[in-house]
Short mmCIF file of C-alpha atoms and ligand atoms in Angstrom, two decimals:
data_model
loop_
_atom_site.label_atom_id
_atom_site.label_comp_id
_atom_site.label_asym_id
_atom_site.label_seq_id
_atom_site.Cartn_x
_atom_site.Cartn_y
_atom_site.Cartn_z
CA UNK A 298 -85.43 45.65 30.02
CA UNK A 299 -87.37 45.30 33.59
CA UNK A 300 -89.47 42.97 33.40
CA UNK A 301 -91.40 39.95 31.64
CA UNK A 302 -94.42 38.33 32.15
CA UNK A 303 -94.83 35.80 30.02
CA UNK A 304 -95.17 37.31 26.30
CA UNK A 305 -95.11 41.05 27.58
CA UNK A 306 -91.61 43.14 28.66
CA UNK A 307 -91.05 46.57 30.45
CA UNK A 308 -88.85 48.20 28.51
CA UNK A 309 -87.19 51.16 30.21
CA UNK A 310 -85.41 53.92 27.60
CA UNK A 311 -84.31 57.43 28.70
CA UNK A 312 -86.72 57.67 31.39
CA UNK A 313 -89.66 55.90 29.74
CA UNK A 314 -90.98 52.33 30.18
CA UNK A 315 -92.71 51.35 27.08
CA UNK A 316 -95.13 47.94 26.98
CA UNK A 317 -93.49 45.38 24.92
CA UNK A 318 -94.31 42.25 23.02
CA UNK A 319 -92.07 39.38 22.51
CA UNK A 320 -94.79 37.01 21.84
CA UNK A 321 -94.89 33.88 19.66
CA UNK A 322 -92.56 33.98 16.17
CA UNK A 323 -90.37 36.91 17.89
CA UNK A 324 -89.75 34.91 20.88
CA UNK A 325 -89.05 31.52 19.19
CA UNK A 326 -86.52 33.78 16.96
CA UNK A 327 -85.13 35.84 19.25
CA UNK A 328 -83.81 32.00 21.27
CA UNK A 329 -83.45 32.89 24.26
CA UNK A 330 -86.42 34.05 27.22
CA UNK A 331 -85.68 37.74 27.81
CA UNK A 332 -84.95 38.52 31.62
CA UNK A 333 -83.88 41.84 34.03
CA UNK A 334 -81.44 43.09 32.99
CA UNK A 335 -81.57 42.41 29.50
CA UNK A 336 -80.32 44.90 26.69
CA UNK A 337 -83.00 44.90 23.85
CA UNK A 338 -83.47 46.79 20.63
CA UNK A 339 -86.91 47.74 20.43
CA UNK A 340 -88.89 48.82 17.81
CA UNK A 341 -91.61 51.76 19.26
CA UNK A 342 -95.54 50.72 18.03
CA UNK A 343 -96.78 53.63 20.45
CA UNK A 344 -96.10 56.47 22.84
CA UNK A 345 -95.93 53.65 25.63
CA UNK A 346 -95.91 50.54 23.88
CA UNK A 347 -92.78 48.71 21.63
CA UNK A 348 -91.89 45.62 19.80
CA UNK A 349 -88.53 43.88 21.06
CA UNK A 350 -86.51 43.45 17.76
CA UNK A 351 -83.39 41.76 19.46
CA UNK A 352 -81.72 41.04 22.38
CA UNK A 353 -78.37 41.85 22.70
CA UNK A 354 -75.13 39.57 23.96
CA UNK A 355 -75.00 39.45 27.41
CA UNK A 356 -71.62 40.24 29.66
CA UNK A 357 -73.13 38.63 32.44
CA UNK A 358 -75.60 36.07 33.78
CA UNK A 359 -76.78 35.11 36.89
CA UNK A 360 -78.60 32.02 37.11
CA UNK A 361 -79.94 29.82 40.31
CA UNK A 362 -81.73 26.82 40.31
CA UNK A 363 -85.18 26.50 39.23
CA UNK A 364 -87.49 25.91 41.79
CA UNK A 365 -88.76 23.07 40.70
CA UNK A 366 -86.01 21.08 39.83
CA UNK A 367 -82.48 21.98 41.42
CA UNK A 368 -80.81 20.60 38.66
CA UNK A 369 -81.90 22.91 36.39
CA UNK A 370 -80.95 26.65 35.98
CA UNK A 371 -82.63 29.47 35.39
CA UNK A 372 -81.33 33.05 34.97
CA UNK A 373 -82.52 35.60 37.08
CA UNK A 374 -80.84 38.47 35.66
CA UNK A 375 -78.51 39.79 32.77
CA UNK A 376 -75.47 42.27 32.47
CA UNK A 377 -76.00 42.70 36.52
CA UNK A 378 -72.29 44.11 37.77
CA UNK A 379 -72.87 44.71 40.96
CA UNK A 380 -74.03 42.74 44.14
CA UNK A 381 -75.44 44.22 46.62
CA UNK A 382 -75.24 40.94 49.39
CA UNK A 383 -78.13 42.32 52.28
CA UNK A 384 -78.66 41.20 55.70
CA UNK A 385 -80.26 42.74 58.52
CA UNK A 386 -78.31 43.08 61.90
CA UNK A 387 -81.15 41.71 64.05
CA UNK A 388 -84.55 40.22 62.90
CA UNK A 389 -83.60 38.31 61.38
CA UNK A 390 -80.04 37.75 62.57
CA UNK A 391 -77.31 38.08 60.61
CA UNK A 392 -76.07 34.27 60.22
CA UNK A 393 -71.91 34.66 59.21
CA UNK A 394 -72.08 31.39 57.39
CA UNK A 395 -75.16 32.54 55.40
CA UNK A 396 -73.80 36.09 54.74
CA UNK A 397 -70.46 34.01 53.19
CA UNK A 398 -72.65 32.11 51.45
CA UNK A 399 -74.35 34.28 49.44
CA UNK A 400 -70.31 36.49 49.26
CA UNK A 401 -69.09 33.16 47.55
CA UNK A 402 -72.47 32.69 45.07
CA UNK A 403 -71.26 36.34 43.92
CA UNK A 404 -68.07 36.14 43.08
CA UNK A 405 -68.66 32.70 41.31
CA UNK A 406 -70.60 34.54 39.11
CA UNK A 407 -68.17 36.94 38.53
CA UNK A 408 -70.01 39.99 40.03
CA UNK A 409 -68.03 42.56 42.59
CA UNK A 410 -70.25 41.92 45.90
CA UNK A 411 -70.58 44.29 48.81
CA UNK A 412 -72.60 43.68 51.92
CA UNK A 413 -75.48 46.02 53.17
CA UNK A 414 -76.39 45.55 56.68
CA UNK A 415 -79.85 46.81 57.36
CA UNK A 416 -82.74 47.90 59.95
CA UNK A 417 -80.14 50.15 61.18
CA UNK A 418 -82.71 51.13 63.12
CA UNK A 419 -82.95 47.92 65.35
CA UNK A 420 -79.10 47.39 66.04
CA UNK A 421 -75.24 47.60 65.06
CA UNK A 422 -73.62 45.10 62.56
CA UNK A 423 -71.14 45.30 65.76
CA UNK A 424 -67.85 42.80 64.66
CA UNK A 425 -69.21 41.52 61.38
CA UNK A 426 -68.64 44.58 59.73
CA UNK A 427 -65.37 44.82 61.00
CA UNK A 428 -64.29 41.31 59.53
CA UNK A 429 -65.59 41.57 56.16
CA UNK A 430 -63.99 45.35 55.81
CA UNK A 431 -60.65 43.49 56.96
CA UNK A 432 -61.13 41.10 53.76
CA UNK A 433 -61.73 43.80 51.34
CA UNK A 434 -65.70 43.87 50.84
CA UNK A 435 -67.20 47.31 51.31
CA UNK A 436 -69.52 47.34 53.94
CA UNK A 437 -73.27 50.28 53.92
CA UNK A 438 -75.37 50.21 56.98
CA UNK A 439 -79.01 51.25 56.60
CA UNK A 440 -82.51 51.48 57.14
CA UNK A 441 -85.64 51.64 55.23
CA UNK A 442 -87.41 52.60 58.14
CA UNK A 443 -85.57 55.51 59.24
CA UNK A 444 -83.17 56.64 55.65
CA UNK A 445 -80.16 56.29 57.70
CA UNK A 446 -77.41 55.33 55.63
CA UNK A 447 -78.99 55.57 52.01
CA UNK A 448 -77.35 58.32 50.50
CA UNK A 449 -74.10 56.08 51.24
CA UNK A 450 -76.27 53.25 49.44
CA UNK A 451 -76.81 55.61 46.63
CA UNK A 452 -73.76 56.35 46.21
CA UNK A 453 -72.76 52.31 45.77
CA UNK A 454 -75.23 51.97 43.31
CA UNK A 455 -74.51 55.04 40.67
CA UNK A 456 -73.48 54.12 37.59
CA UNK A 457 -73.93 49.80 38.21
CA UNK A 458 -76.68 47.46 37.42
CA UNK A 459 -76.41 46.15 40.93
CA UNK A 460 -78.58 42.61 42.30
CA UNK A 461 -79.38 42.58 45.64
CA UNK A 462 -79.14 39.35 46.84
CA UNK A 463 -80.14 37.91 50.62
CA UNK A 464 -82.05 35.61 53.00
CA UNK A 465 -86.45 36.20 53.14
CA UNK A 466 -86.98 39.13 55.61
CA UNK A 467 -83.89 41.17 55.18
CA UNK A 468 -85.71 43.96 53.59
CA UNK A 469 -84.44 44.21 50.07
CA UNK A 470 -87.90 44.99 48.87
CA UNK A 471 -88.07 47.81 51.56
CA UNK A 472 -84.95 49.37 50.85
CA UNK A 473 -85.67 49.91 47.00
CA UNK A 474 -89.22 51.07 47.77
CA UNK A 475 -86.64 53.72 49.80
CA UNK A 476 -84.42 54.34 47.01
CA UNK A 477 -87.53 54.51 44.65
CA UNK A 478 -90.63 55.15 45.92
CA UNK A 479 -92.52 54.39 42.69
CA UNK A 480 -91.64 50.91 42.90
CA UNK A 481 -94.21 49.87 44.89
CA UNK A 482 -92.29 46.90 45.49
CA UNK A 483 -94.55 44.27 48.00
CA UNK A 484 -93.32 43.97 51.54
CA UNK A 485 -93.64 41.12 53.67
CA UNK A 486 -93.98 40.10 57.63
CA UNK A 487 -90.72 38.52 59.62
CA UNK A 488 -92.52 35.51 60.99
CA UNK A 489 -92.57 34.19 64.44
CA UNK A 490 -89.61 32.31 64.50
CA UNK A 491 -87.52 35.37 62.88
CA UNK A 492 -87.92 34.09 59.40
CA UNK A 493 -89.03 35.90 56.13
CA UNK A 494 -91.75 34.46 54.05
CA UNK A 495 -90.61 35.16 50.10
CA UNK A 496 -92.95 37.94 49.70
CA UNK A 497 -90.71 38.77 46.10
CA UNK A 498 -91.47 35.99 43.24
CA UNK A 499 -90.23 37.76 40.53
CA UNK A 500 -86.67 39.52 39.90
CA UNK A 501 -87.77 43.16 38.71
CA UNK A 502 -85.08 45.80 37.67
CA UNK A 503 -85.76 49.14 39.31
CA UNK A 504 -83.86 52.44 38.08
CA UNK A 505 -82.42 54.69 41.32
CA UNK A 506 -82.39 58.02 40.58
CA UNK A 507 -80.94 58.22 36.91
CA UNK A 508 -78.08 56.93 38.20
CA UNK A 509 -78.07 52.54 38.16
CA UNK A 510 -80.59 50.38 38.46
CA UNK A 511 -81.63 47.56 41.14
CA UNK A 512 -82.82 43.97 40.82
CA UNK A 513 -84.77 42.91 43.65
CA UNK A 514 -85.08 39.17 44.22
CA UNK A 515 -86.77 36.69 46.03
CA UNK A 516 -85.11 35.58 48.97
CA UNK A 517 -82.86 32.71 48.55
CA UNK A 518 -82.95 29.95 50.64
CA UNK A 519 -80.01 26.91 51.26
CA UNK A 520 -81.82 25.14 48.09
CA UNK A 521 -80.11 27.33 45.89
CA UNK A 522 -76.30 26.85 46.16
CA UNK A 523 -75.76 23.63 44.88
CA UNK A 524 -74.96 24.56 41.52
CA UNK A 525 -71.12 25.96 42.53
CA UNK A 526 -68.11 23.52 41.82
CA UNK A 527 -65.62 22.59 43.84
CA UNK A 528 -62.87 24.62 41.96
CA UNK A 529 -65.04 27.61 42.06
CA UNK A 530 -66.08 27.40 46.50
CA UNK A 531 -61.71 27.10 46.54
CA UNK A 532 -62.06 30.51 44.09
CA UNK A 533 -64.35 32.59 45.59
CA UNK A 534 -62.86 33.32 49.50
CA UNK A 535 -60.81 35.63 48.30
CA UNK A 536 -58.05 35.90 51.08
CA UNK A 537 -58.20 31.41 51.34
CA UNK A 538 -57.63 31.76 47.52
CA UNK A 539 -54.75 34.14 47.87
CA UNK A 540 -53.29 32.50 50.59
CA UNK A 541 -53.33 29.19 48.42
CA UNK A 542 -50.47 30.13 46.21
CA UNK A 543 -48.02 29.13 49.23
CA UNK A 544 -49.80 25.77 49.05
CA UNK A 545 -47.74 22.65 48.64
CA UNK A 546 -49.54 21.22 46.04
CA UNK A 547 -51.58 23.92 43.45
CA UNK A 548 -55.17 21.97 43.85
CA UNK A 549 -55.35 22.02 47.79
CA UNK A 550 -58.27 21.66 49.40
CA UNK A 551 -57.15 23.22 52.50
CA UNK A 552 -57.94 19.72 54.59
CA UNK A 553 -55.65 17.35 55.60
CA UNK A 554 -52.81 17.96 52.85
CA UNK A 555 -49.21 18.71 54.07
CA UNK A 556 -47.34 22.04 53.38
CA UNK A 557 -50.67 23.53 53.33
CA UNK A 558 -50.23 27.58 53.66
CA UNK A 559 -54.03 28.22 54.48
CA UNK A 560 -54.43 26.38 57.67
CA UNK A 561 -51.16 27.06 58.81
CA UNK A 562 -52.43 31.01 58.81
CA UNK A 563 -55.34 29.98 60.30
CA UNK A 564 -54.16 28.27 62.91
CA UNK A 565 -52.01 32.22 63.69
CA UNK A 566 -55.55 33.18 63.76
CA UNK A 567 -54.85 35.32 60.30
CA UNK A 568 -57.90 33.97 58.33
CA UNK A 569 -61.09 33.45 60.27
CA UNK A 570 -62.64 30.55 61.87
CA UNK A 571 -66.12 31.82 60.60
CA UNK A 572 -65.04 31.69 57.29
CA UNK A 573 -62.62 28.52 57.38
CA UNK A 574 -65.90 27.06 58.46
CA UNK A 575 -67.93 28.25 55.99
CA UNK A 576 -65.56 27.61 53.43
CA UNK A 577 -64.79 23.73 54.03
CA UNK A 578 -68.75 23.28 54.30
CA UNK A 579 -69.06 24.87 51.29
CA UNK A 580 -66.73 22.60 49.57
CA UNK A 581 -68.10 19.93 51.01
CA UNK A 582 -71.23 20.74 49.61
CA UNK A 583 -70.08 21.35 46.54
CA UNK A 584 -68.30 17.42 45.99
CA UNK A 585 -70.99 15.81 47.25
CA UNK A 586 -73.01 17.76 44.85
CA UNK A 587 -70.22 16.65 42.18
CA UNK A 588 -70.41 13.45 43.26
CA UNK A 589 -73.86 12.91 42.70
CA UNK A 590 -74.02 14.30 39.07
CA UNK A 591 -71.15 12.12 38.17
CA UNK A 592 -73.61 9.32 39.68
CA UNK A 593 -76.27 9.82 37.49
CA UNK A 594 -74.68 10.56 34.57
CA UNK A 595 -72.85 7.15 34.33
CA UNK A 596 -76.39 5.23 35.66
CA UNK A 597 -78.25 7.17 33.14
N1 GTP B 119 -86.81 47.72 62.05
C1 GTP B 119 -86.83 48.23 60.71
N2 GTP B 119 -87.82 46.69 59.86
C2 GTP B 119 -87.63 46.59 58.61
C3 GTP B 119 -86.24 47.49 57.54
N3 GTP B 119 -86.38 47.46 56.38
C4 GTP B 119 -87.26 46.43 56.44
N4 GTP B 119 -88.21 46.22 57.42
C5 GTP B 119 -89.22 45.06 57.31
O1 GTP B 119 -88.80 44.02 57.45
C6 GTP B 119 -90.26 43.18 56.87
C7 GTP B 119 -89.46 41.93 55.39
O2 GTP B 119 -88.90 43.23 54.61
P1 GTP B 119 -88.48 42.54 52.78
O3 GTP B 119 -88.37 44.38 52.43
O4 GTP B 119 -90.38 42.14 52.54
O5 GTP B 119 -87.64 41.73 53.08
P2 GTP B 119 -87.20 41.02 51.38
O6 GTP B 119 -85.61 40.89 51.66
O7 GTP B 119 -87.23 41.85 50.38
O8 GTP B 119 -88.04 39.29 51.73
P3 GTP B 119 -88.17 38.31 50.37
O9 GTP B 119 -88.99 39.61 50.25
O10 GTP B 119 -89.28 37.58 51.12
O11 GTP B 119 -87.30 37.98 50.24
C8 GTP B 119 -91.03 44.37 56.46
O12 GTP B 119 -91.76 43.44 57.80
C9 GTP B 119 -90.49 45.23 56.79
O13 GTP B 119 -91.12 46.25 57.58
C10 GTP B 119 -85.41 48.59 58.65
O14 GTP B 119 -84.59 49.24 58.22
N5 GTP B 119 -85.99 48.42 59.73
MG1 MG B 120 -88.79 41.26 48.46
ZN1 ZN B 121 -54.00 24.49 51.63
#
């Protein structure tokens, strides 16, 4: 399933696409809304048409709060196994805290993240590349404009269903178009304040060289992260989670607790200061969201 628009779904099978109905009674019977990445059983009704009969169980779901109500979650994509976290080397400049947020979101969703620094024609990824490589993340640098680095990105995508995530304006849709010119994804402008303008509004699955699929998503906002549980935040920073085994308390938050191995290592410069800041900020937010949910449950 590549795209769902109301009653229609575009289904990709054996190199062909089928425009399928999932309307009415059928949709009710399926019990789920089909989303990009869903594996479906289709009965063809014509050379390019079909009817969705059933949706196979999902191996993963990528969720984010709906635009209208941050308390309600929406499934962005299904069966994704890898996340490509896209930032630009410049225009907009990469913010390490935002990079950490996207990596944590992917980790918490059980996806294997890797980083793509795009707009290599404007600037080099610099020390951020070394930082994330030292943490064990794979990093590729690309230019959707000149085509630089696209082969390495392709190699990374082969055999996977990968979701592209990142802020607005970093070039996610441009990369998709560079990888598959038939995709014709709409590409936006970067505003004067160096921010994207949320050009992409739907998630869509796009084949790449018959060897993999990518899901292009709308640029994320800070608001999209409130659903992480505090415990998920603790697990979402791999180098911190590894060191936590040495903390005196098994549920150590690495803030004030005595005998905290993470803070000791951070003081010795073994945990990057920017990572520690991101971890603490995300934990704070997750706890605040947790308290708010707890309060509203008690009042409601
Ligand atoms: N110089 C340069 N500009 C790029 C590159 N890739 C994309 N751009 C430009 O960056 C702007 C935003 O690109 P998009 O592909 O729309 O960005 P996006 O990440 O899909 O943004 P949203 O859909 O809003 O999340 C456009 O003006 C592109 O032309 C690149 O490699 N180099
Ligand atoms: Mg886009
Ligand atoms: Zn600790």
